[in-house]
Amino acid sequence: MSKQLVQIGMDDIDSPEGGCTTHFASLLVEKLNKKNVEWMDYPNLIRLNPGIPYRTRGNGAVALRFRVDQNEVASLSGMVEDLIHNYVDNKYPNTNPGVVFLFNEVPKQVRDLAKLAMWRVVPIELAQRLVTRYKINHYAQGNERGLIGALASVANDLSEDYTYEYIAYRALKDCKESRGVDAESVLAMNQKMGNRVFSNIDPATNKILIEPHGPDPVIFGVRGEKAEYVIEAAKQVRSAQQVERWLVFRTNQGTGGHLKHQVEIKNLRPYMATVVIGKVNIKPKMTEGGHVIFSITDESGSVDCAAYEPSGEFRETIMKLKVGDLVGVYSGVRPASRTHGLTLNLEGIEVKELAKTSVFSNPLCPSCGKRMKSAGRGKGFKCTKCGLKDTEITKIETVVKREIHAGFYLPPARAQRHLTRPLVRMDKANSGKASHLVAKWYSH
Ligand code: ATP
């Protein structure tokens, strides 16, 4: 029997027990496997604009891509809807599930929406208009906001760069208990795996980063460059709680995919993820709460920039900036409030050019070597030891040695976003499609 390509995008599928879209996707993968589907890709975990105010956690959406027998296609949407009804509680606030089913090529306008969703706020109406215009088979509940992430994930082919994450889940009934991920096992795994994995620990504090802290079903997630690596790494992680299921995702995490757009200061809007290039015009100051605030200016205006207390040692780097330094501020735009104007929340900084700063001191006497004194305005310098006077001699300029170099700086791993491109990935890009799927990329 001939098979049909099916791509399903989904988002905002939360449950009162703490479920999340990736966990829901793992249940759906299990169901689909019973239908003998041929997987075209690993499930894709697509992180969207991290500044979106109504996200629950990391603003993640999921796309599944597979081929299935023609006679199974008609039953798919009913199957997904039933699964959602069982998973989501209608009365649970702030859950607006959206699912889309595509059977053909993804329309260009949907691909454009996907690009926008990485760094702007996409209006719900745009997503609704596109599903109507292109007659996209879909399911949505509540205010239908989930359609945005559903479309944005299905239309993102991860062609520029991608990484992998192995996510281990516990049973929903266990979500109130502690996970008990064994830190020693994570540190040993990280050591052994080297740069094949990333963002699993915070090297500055040795804190492990793979274990979330909320009441969600994720026990831990290991990130890396290949599916084989994250599977090998996850086998080395021990946890007190039992792993009920696991799944490998191909993902845009660690790619910096949200920070690709440079915007002039006058064009900044709340919740954008953007790069702003400007010169420091107010030097950094530490507030009582430990946040560091400075301002930059470009030809169109100036804007405050903030490195908050949790960004730890990154603030020390920021404090070394001086007026006149040319920087690229990688940031999320925080709206203005009663107490502050529009602010760039720093996620990274590129120091492009350091301003030259000098100190001036009186010259040394050419005859006896003693430091000279001014002989009065416009009258040069005189030596108090040997009496030499010189009207031509000028002050000595000493260029101040800066404590910071041109380069790219990031907050420590513990304060980075899912999408942040970590320093170890700066020169890496996994381009093209996943060449093949490993034999076992899910637990059931
Ligand atoms: P979960 O892990 O449970 O999915 P989450 O942190 O991913 O949690 P959601 O509960 O999915 O957050 O909420 C995010 C909502 O924001 C979704 O409805 C999604 O469609 C929508 N959304 C995502 N990106 C954008 C964007 N750029 N513009 C507007 N809405 C967006």
PDB file of N, CA, C and O and ligand atoms in Angstrom, residues 11-15 19-22 47-49 52 54-61 94-97 116-124 143-150 152, ligand 1:
ATOM      1  N   ASP A  11       1.517  22.408  20.005  1.00  0.00           N
ATOM      2  CA  ASP A  11       2.038  23.281  21.073  1.00  0.00           C
ATOM      3  C   ASP A  11       0.985  23.516  22.141  1.00  0.00           C
ATOM      4  O   ASP A  11      -0.207  23.296  21.907  1.00  0.00           O
ATOM      5  N   ASP A  12       1.478  23.964  23.286  1.00  0.00           N
ATOM      6  CA  ASP A  12       0.623  24.368  24.399  1.00  0.00           C
ATOM      7  C   ASP A  12      -0.249  23.227  24.911  1.00  0.00           C
ATOM      8  O   ASP A  12      -1.430  23.410  25.188  1.00  0.00           O
ATOM      9  N   ILE A  13       0.350  22.058  25.019  1.00  0.00           N
ATOM     10  CA  ILE A  13      -0.405  20.905  25.522  1.00  0.00           C
ATOM     11  C   ILE A  13       0.102  20.605  26.930  1.00  0.00           C
ATOM     12  O   ILE A  13       1.059  19.873  27.128  1.00  0.00           O
ATOM     13  N   ASP A  14      -0.536  21.270  27.881  1.00  0.00           N
ATOM     14  CA  ASP A  14      -0.134  21.129  29.291  1.00  0.00           C
ATOM     15  C   ASP A  14      -1.202  20.325  30.021  1.00  0.00           C
ATOM     16  O   ASP A  14      -2.347  20.321  29.622  1.00  0.00           O
ATOM     17  N   SER A  15      -0.825  19.706  31.114  1.00  0.00           N
ATOM     18  CA  SER A  15      -1.856  19.036  31.908  1.00  0.00           C
ATOM     19  C   SER A  15      -1.727  19.483  33.353  1.00  0.00           C
ATOM     20  O   SER A  15      -0.666  19.934  33.777  1.00  0.00           O
ATOM     21  N   GLY A  19       2.039  17.962  32.940  1.00  0.00           N
ATOM     22  CA  GLY A  19       2.467  17.494  31.617  1.00  0.00           C
ATOM     23  C   GLY A  19       2.971  18.626  30.752  1.00  0.00           C
ATOM     24  O   GLY A  19       2.787  19.789  31.083  1.00  0.00           O
ATOM     25  N   CYS A  20       3.620  18.291  29.673  1.00  0.00           N
ATOM     26  CA  CYS A  20       4.092  19.324  28.768  1.00  0.00           C
ATOM     27  C   CYS A  20       4.074  18.782  27.346  1.00  0.00           C
ATOM     28  O   CYS A  20       3.905  17.580  27.132  1.00  0.00           O
ATOM     29  N   THR A  21       4.257  19.690  26.381  1.00  0.00           N
ATOM     30  CA  THR A  21       4.096  19.318  24.976  1.00  0.00           C
ATOM     31  C   THR A  21       5.055  18.189  24.569  1.00  0.00           C
ATOM     32  O   THR A  21       4.660  17.289  23.835  1.00  0.00           O
ATOM     33  N   THR A  22       6.304  18.226  25.050  1.00  0.00           N
ATOM     34  CA  THR A  22       7.240  17.170  24.624  1.00  0.00           C
ATOM     35  C   THR A  22       6.812  15.811  25.193  1.00  0.00           C
ATOM     36  O   THR A  22       6.951  14.783  24.535  1.00  0.00           O
ATOM     37  N   ARG A  47      12.279  25.332  19.864  1.00  0.00           N
ATOM     38  CA  ARG A  47      12.119  26.422  20.838  1.00  0.00           C
ATOM     39  C   ARG A  47      11.822  27.697  20.071  1.00  0.00           C
ATOM     40  O   ARG A  47      12.474  27.981  19.068  1.00  0.00           O
ATOM     41  N   LEU A  48      10.849  28.462  20.566  1.00  0.00           N
ATOM     42  CA  LEU A  48      10.447  29.713  19.902  1.00  0.00           C
ATOM     43  C   LEU A  48      10.871  30.886  20.778  1.00  0.00           C
ATOM     44  O   LEU A  48      11.454  30.687  21.846  1.00  0.00           O
ATOM     45  N   ASN A  49      10.581  32.084  20.290  1.00  0.00           N
ATOM     46  CA  ASN A  49      10.991  33.310  20.998  1.00  0.00           C
ATOM     47  C   ASN A  49      10.882  33.178  22.530  1.00  0.00           C
ATOM     48  O   ASN A  49       9.791  33.069  23.069  1.00  0.00           O
ATOM     49  N   ILE A  52       8.449  35.510  24.921  1.00  0.00           N
ATOM     50  CA  ILE A  52       6.977  35.525  24.891  1.00  0.00           C
ATOM     51  C   ILE A  52       6.416  35.467  26.313  1.00  0.00           C
ATOM     52  O   ILE A  52       6.738  34.548  27.058  1.00  0.00           O
ATOM     53  N   TYR A  54       3.506  34.768  27.659  1.00  0.00           N
ATOM     54  CA  TYR A  54       2.557  33.758  28.127  1.00  0.00           C
ATOM     55  C   TYR A  54       3.084  32.339  28.014  1.00  0.00           C
ATOM     56  O   TYR A  54       2.322  31.385  28.053  1.00  0.00           O
ATOM     57  N   ARG A  55       4.382  32.175  27.874  1.00  0.00           N
ATOM     58  CA  ARG A  55       4.898  30.806  27.840  1.00  0.00           C
ATOM     59  C   ARG A  55       4.836  30.202  29.244  1.00  0.00           C
ATOM     60  O   ARG A  55       4.811  30.936  30.234  1.00  0.00           O
ATOM     61  N   THR A  56       4.795  28.889  29.320  1.00  0.00           N
ATOM     62  CA  THR A  56       4.793  28.243  30.641  1.00  0.00           C
ATOM     63  C   THR A  56       6.228  28.080  31.129  1.00  0.00           C
ATOM     64  O   THR A  56       6.575  28.411  32.247  1.00  0.00           O
ATOM     65  N   ARG A  57       7.068  27.546  30.241  1.00  0.00           N
ATOM     66  CA  ARG A  57       8.472  27.326  30.619  1.00  0.00           C
ATOM     67  C   ARG A  57       9.379  27.815  29.503  1.00  0.00           C
ATOM     68  O   ARG A  57       9.555  28.994  29.314  1.00  0.00           O
ATOM     69  N   GLY A  58       9.875  26.859  28.709  1.00  0.00           N
ATOM     70  CA  GLY A  58      10.893  27.228  27.714  1.00  0.00           C
ATOM     71  C   GLY A  58      10.373  27.495  26.323  1.00  0.00           C
ATOM     72  O   GLY A  58      11.127  27.481  25.369  1.00  0.00           O
ATOM     73  N   ASN A  59       9.082  27.761  26.180  1.00  0.00           N
ATOM     74  CA  ASN A  59       8.463  28.004  24.870  1.00  0.00           C
ATOM     75  C   ASN A  59       8.903  26.994  23.808  1.00  0.00           C
ATOM     76  O   ASN A  59       9.491  27.344  22.789  1.00  0.00           O
ATOM     77  N   GLY A  60       8.553  25.746  24.068  1.00  0.00           N
ATOM     78  CA  GLY A  60       8.891  24.681  23.124  1.00  0.00           C
ATOM     79  C   GLY A  60       7.658  24.145  22.411  1.00  0.00           C
ATOM     80  O   GLY A  60       6.587  24.029  23.003  1.00  0.00           O
ATOM     81  N   ALA A  61       7.785  23.854  21.122  1.00  0.00           N
ATOM     82  CA  ALA A  61       6.723  23.204  20.358  1.00  0.00           C
ATOM     83  C   ALA A  61       7.337  21.983  19.686  1.00  0.00           C
ATOM     84  O   ALA A  61       8.572  21.874  19.612  1.00  0.00           O
ATOM     85  N   ASN A  94      -4.682  28.912  31.078  1.00  0.00           N
ATOM     86  CA  ASN A  94      -3.493  29.172  30.267  1.00  0.00           C
ATOM     87  C   ASN A  94      -3.029  27.982  29.433  1.00  0.00           C
ATOM     88  O   ASN A  94      -1.853  27.828  29.158  1.00  0.00           O
ATOM     89  N   THR A  95      -3.967  27.074  29.111  1.00  0.00           N
ATOM     90  CA  THR A  95      -3.621  25.996  28.192  1.00  0.00           C
ATOM     91  C   THR A  95      -4.501  26.134  26.975  1.00  0.00           C
ATOM     92  O   THR A  95      -5.720  26.098  27.073  1.00  0.00           O
ATOM     93  N   ASN A  96      -3.859  26.335  25.853  1.00  0.00           N
ATOM     94  CA  ASN A  96      -4.603  26.575  24.612  1.00  0.00           C
ATOM     95  C   ASN A  96      -4.010  25.709  23.510  1.00  0.00           C
ATOM     96  O   ASN A  96      -3.345  26.207  22.609  1.00  0.00           O
ATOM     97  N   PRO A  97      -4.261  24.400  23.595  1.00  0.00           N
ATOM     98  CA  PRO A  97      -3.578  23.486  22.676  1.00  0.00           C
ATOM     99  C   PRO A  97      -3.875  23.798  21.216  1.00  0.00           C
ATOM    100  O   PRO A  97      -4.975  24.228  20.879  1.00  0.00           O
ATOM    101  N   LEU A 116       9.287  34.269  11.911  1.00  0.00           N
ATOM    102  CA  LEU A 116       8.873  35.374  12.777  1.00  0.00           C
ATOM    103  C   LEU A 116       8.732  34.912  14.242  1.00  0.00           C
ATOM    104  O   LEU A 116       9.094  35.629  15.169  1.00  0.00           O
ATOM    105  N   ALA A 117       8.205  33.695  14.401  1.00  0.00           N
ATOM    106  CA  ALA A 117       7.935  33.194  15.760  1.00  0.00           C
ATOM    107  C   ALA A 117       9.212  32.991  16.566  1.00  0.00           C
ATOM    108  O   ALA A 117       9.175  32.858  17.784  1.00  0.00           O
ATOM    109  N   MET A 118      10.376  32.994  15.880  1.00  0.00           N
ATOM    110  CA  MET A 118      11.637  32.847  16.604  1.00  0.00           C
ATOM    111  C   MET A 118      12.023  34.124  17.340  1.00  0.00           C
ATOM    112  O   MET A 118      12.794  34.091  18.286  1.00  0.00           O
ATOM    113  N   TRP A 119      11.491  35.268  16.863  1.00  0.00           N
ATOM    114  CA  TRP A 119      12.008  36.513  17.475  1.00  0.00           C
ATOM    115  C   TRP A 119      10.967  37.606  17.669  1.00  0.00           C
ATOM    116  O   TRP A 119      11.270  38.633  18.254  1.00  0.00           O
ATOM    117  N   ARG A 120       9.752  37.413  17.198  1.00  0.00           N
ATOM    118  CA  ARG A 120       8.714  38.430  17.368  1.00  0.00           C
ATOM    119  C   ARG A 120       7.521  37.822  18.095  1.00  0.00           C
ATOM    120  O   ARG A 120       7.468  36.631  18.349  1.00  0.00           O
ATOM    121  N   VAL A 121       6.526  38.656  18.377  1.00  0.00           N
ATOM    122  CA  VAL A 121       5.246  38.157  18.880  1.00  0.00           C
ATOM    123  C   VAL A 121       4.339  38.000  17.660  1.00  0.00           C
ATOM    124  O   VAL A 121       4.094  38.969  16.947  1.00  0.00           O
ATOM    125  N   VAL A 122       3.876  36.789  17.435  1.00  0.00           N
ATOM    126  CA  VAL A 122       3.004  36.527  16.282  1.00  0.00           C
ATOM    127  C   VAL A 122       1.547  36.620  16.756  1.00  0.00           C
ATOM    128  O   VAL A 122       1.180  35.976  17.740  1.00  0.00           O
ATOM    129  N   PRO A 123       0.715  37.423  16.085  1.00  0.00           N
ATOM    130  CA  PRO A 123      -0.684  37.493  16.517  1.00  0.00           C
ATOM    131  C   PRO A 123      -1.441  36.190  16.210  1.00  0.00           C
ATOM    132  O   PRO A 123      -1.187  35.566  15.166  1.00  0.00           O
ATOM    133  N   ILE A 124      -2.350  35.803  17.099  1.00  0.00           N
ATOM    134  CA  ILE A 124      -3.127  34.568  16.886  1.00  0.00           C
ATOM    135  C   ILE A 124      -3.862  34.641  15.549  1.00  0.00           C
ATOM    136  O   ILE A 124      -3.972  33.653  14.827  1.00  0.00           O
ATOM    137  N   ASN A 143      -8.129  29.852  23.502  1.00  0.00           N
ATOM    138  CA  ASN A 143      -7.962  31.014  22.614  1.00  0.00           C
ATOM    139  C   ASN A 143      -7.176  30.654  21.343  1.00  0.00           C
ATOM    140  O   ASN A 143      -6.834  31.526  20.558  1.00  0.00           O
ATOM    141  N   GLU A 144      -6.870  29.396  21.172  1.00  0.00           N
ATOM    142  CA  GLU A 144      -6.220  28.849  19.961  1.00  0.00           C
ATOM    143  C   GLU A 144      -4.774  29.284  19.792  1.00  0.00           C
ATOM    144  O   GLU A 144      -4.180  29.132  18.738  1.00  0.00           O
ATOM    145  N   ARG A 145      -4.158  29.821  20.858  1.00  0.00           N
ATOM    146  CA  ARG A 145      -2.783  30.312  20.731  1.00  0.00           C
ATOM    147  C   ARG A 145      -1.808  29.207  20.339  1.00  0.00           C
ATOM    148  O   ARG A 145      -0.799  29.453  19.689  1.00  0.00           O
ATOM    149  N   GLY A 146      -2.118  27.985  20.731  1.00  0.00           N
ATOM    150  CA  GLY A 146      -1.227  26.863  20.419  1.00  0.00           C
ATOM    151  C   GLY A 146      -0.993  26.692  18.921  1.00  0.00           C
ATOM    152  O   GLY A 146       0.007  26.097  18.510  1.00  0.00           O
ATOM    153  N   LEU A 147      -1.908  27.241  18.101  1.00  0.00           N
ATOM    154  CA  LEU A 147      -1.733  27.122  16.644  1.00  0.00           C
ATOM    155  C   LEU A 147      -0.452  27.814  16.191  1.00  0.00           C
ATOM    156  O   LEU A 147       0.163  27.414  15.198  1.00  0.00           O
ATOM    157  N   ILE A 148      -0.062  28.869  16.902  1.00  0.00           N
ATOM    158  CA  ILE A 148       1.156  29.608  16.496  1.00  0.00           C
ATOM    159  C   ILE A 148       2.361  28.677  16.578  1.00  0.00           C
ATOM    160  O   ILE A 148       3.101  28.504  15.608  1.00  0.00           O
ATOM    161  N   GLY A 149       2.538  28.067  17.734  1.00  0.00           N
ATOM    162  CA  GLY A 149       3.684  27.170  17.906  1.00  0.00           C
ATOM    163  C   GLY A 149       3.561  25.932  17.024  1.00  0.00           C
ATOM    164  O   GLY A 149       4.562  25.408  16.539  1.00  0.00           O
ATOM    165  N   ALA A 150       2.318  25.465  16.829  1.00  0.00           N
ATOM    166  CA  ALA A 150       2.107  24.276  15.998  1.00  0.00           C
ATOM    167  C   ALA A 150       2.596  24.553  14.576  1.00  0.00           C
ATOM    168  O   ALA A 150       3.357  23.765  13.996  1.00  0.00           O
ATOM    169  N   ALA A 152       4.606  27.030  13.674  1.00  0.00           N
ATOM    170  CA  ALA A 152       6.022  27.430  13.706  1.00  0.00           C
ATOM    171  C   ALA A 152       6.941  26.212  13.790  1.00  0.00           C
ATOM    172  O   ALA A 152       8.055  26.227  13.260  1.00  0.00           O
TER     173      ALA A 152
HETATM  174  P1  ATP B   1       5.121  23.564  27.392  1.00  0.00           P
HETATM  175  O1  ATP B   1       6.448  22.939  27.658  1.00  0.00           O
HETATM  176  O2  ATP B   1       4.068  23.067  28.259  1.00  0.00           O
HETATM  177  O3  ATP B   1       4.738  23.520  25.940  1.00  0.00           O
HETATM  178  P2  ATP B   1       5.914  26.282  27.010  1.00  0.00           P
HETATM  179  O4  ATP B   1       6.869  27.044  27.838  1.00  0.00           O
HETATM  180  O5  ATP B   1       6.390  25.776  25.698  1.00  0.00           O
HETATM  181  O6  ATP B   1       5.301  25.097  27.821  1.00  0.00           O
HETATM  182  P3  ATP B   1       3.306  27.018  26.222  1.00  0.00           P
HETATM  183  O7  ATP B   1       2.394  26.646  27.340  1.00  0.00           O
HETATM  184  O8  ATP B   1       3.409  26.115  25.059  1.00  0.00           O
HETATM  185  O9  ATP B   1       4.739  27.282  26.823  1.00  0.00           O
HETATM  186  O10 ATP B   1       2.899  28.484  25.791  1.00  0.00           O
HETATM  187  C1  ATP B   1       3.513  29.196  24.776  1.00  0.00           C
HETATM  188  C2  ATP B   1       2.414  29.733  23.874  1.00  0.00           C
HETATM  189  O11 ATP B   1       2.955  30.825  23.135  1.00  0.00           O
HETATM  190  C3  ATP B   1       1.924  28.739  22.841  1.00  0.00           C
HETATM  191  O12 ATP B   1       0.535  28.866  22.753  1.00  0.00           O
HETATM  192  C4  ATP B   1       2.571  29.168  21.532  1.00  0.00           C
HETATM  193  O13 ATP B   1       1.769  28.862  20.393  1.00  0.00           O
HETATM  194  C5  ATP B   1       2.694  30.642  21.747  1.00  0.00           C
HETATM  195  N1  ATP B   1       3.835  31.227  21.061  1.00  0.00           N
HETATM  196  C6  ATP B   1       5.063  30.704  20.901  1.00  0.00           C
HETATM  197  N2  ATP B   1       5.870  31.539  20.232  1.00  0.00           N
HETATM  198  C7  ATP B   1       5.150  32.626  19.956  1.00  0.00           C
HETATM  199  C8  ATP B   1       5.412  33.856  19.262  1.00  0.00           C
HETATM  200  N3  ATP B   1       6.614  34.115  18.765  1.00  0.00           N
HETATM  201  N4  ATP B   1       4.401  34.754  19.170  1.00  0.00           N
HETATM  202  C9  ATP B   1       3.207  34.506  19.725  1.00  0.00           C
HETATM  203  N5  ATP B   1       2.897  33.385  20.379  1.00  0.00           N
HETATM  204  C10 ATP B   1       3.847  32.442  20.489  1.00  0.00           C
END
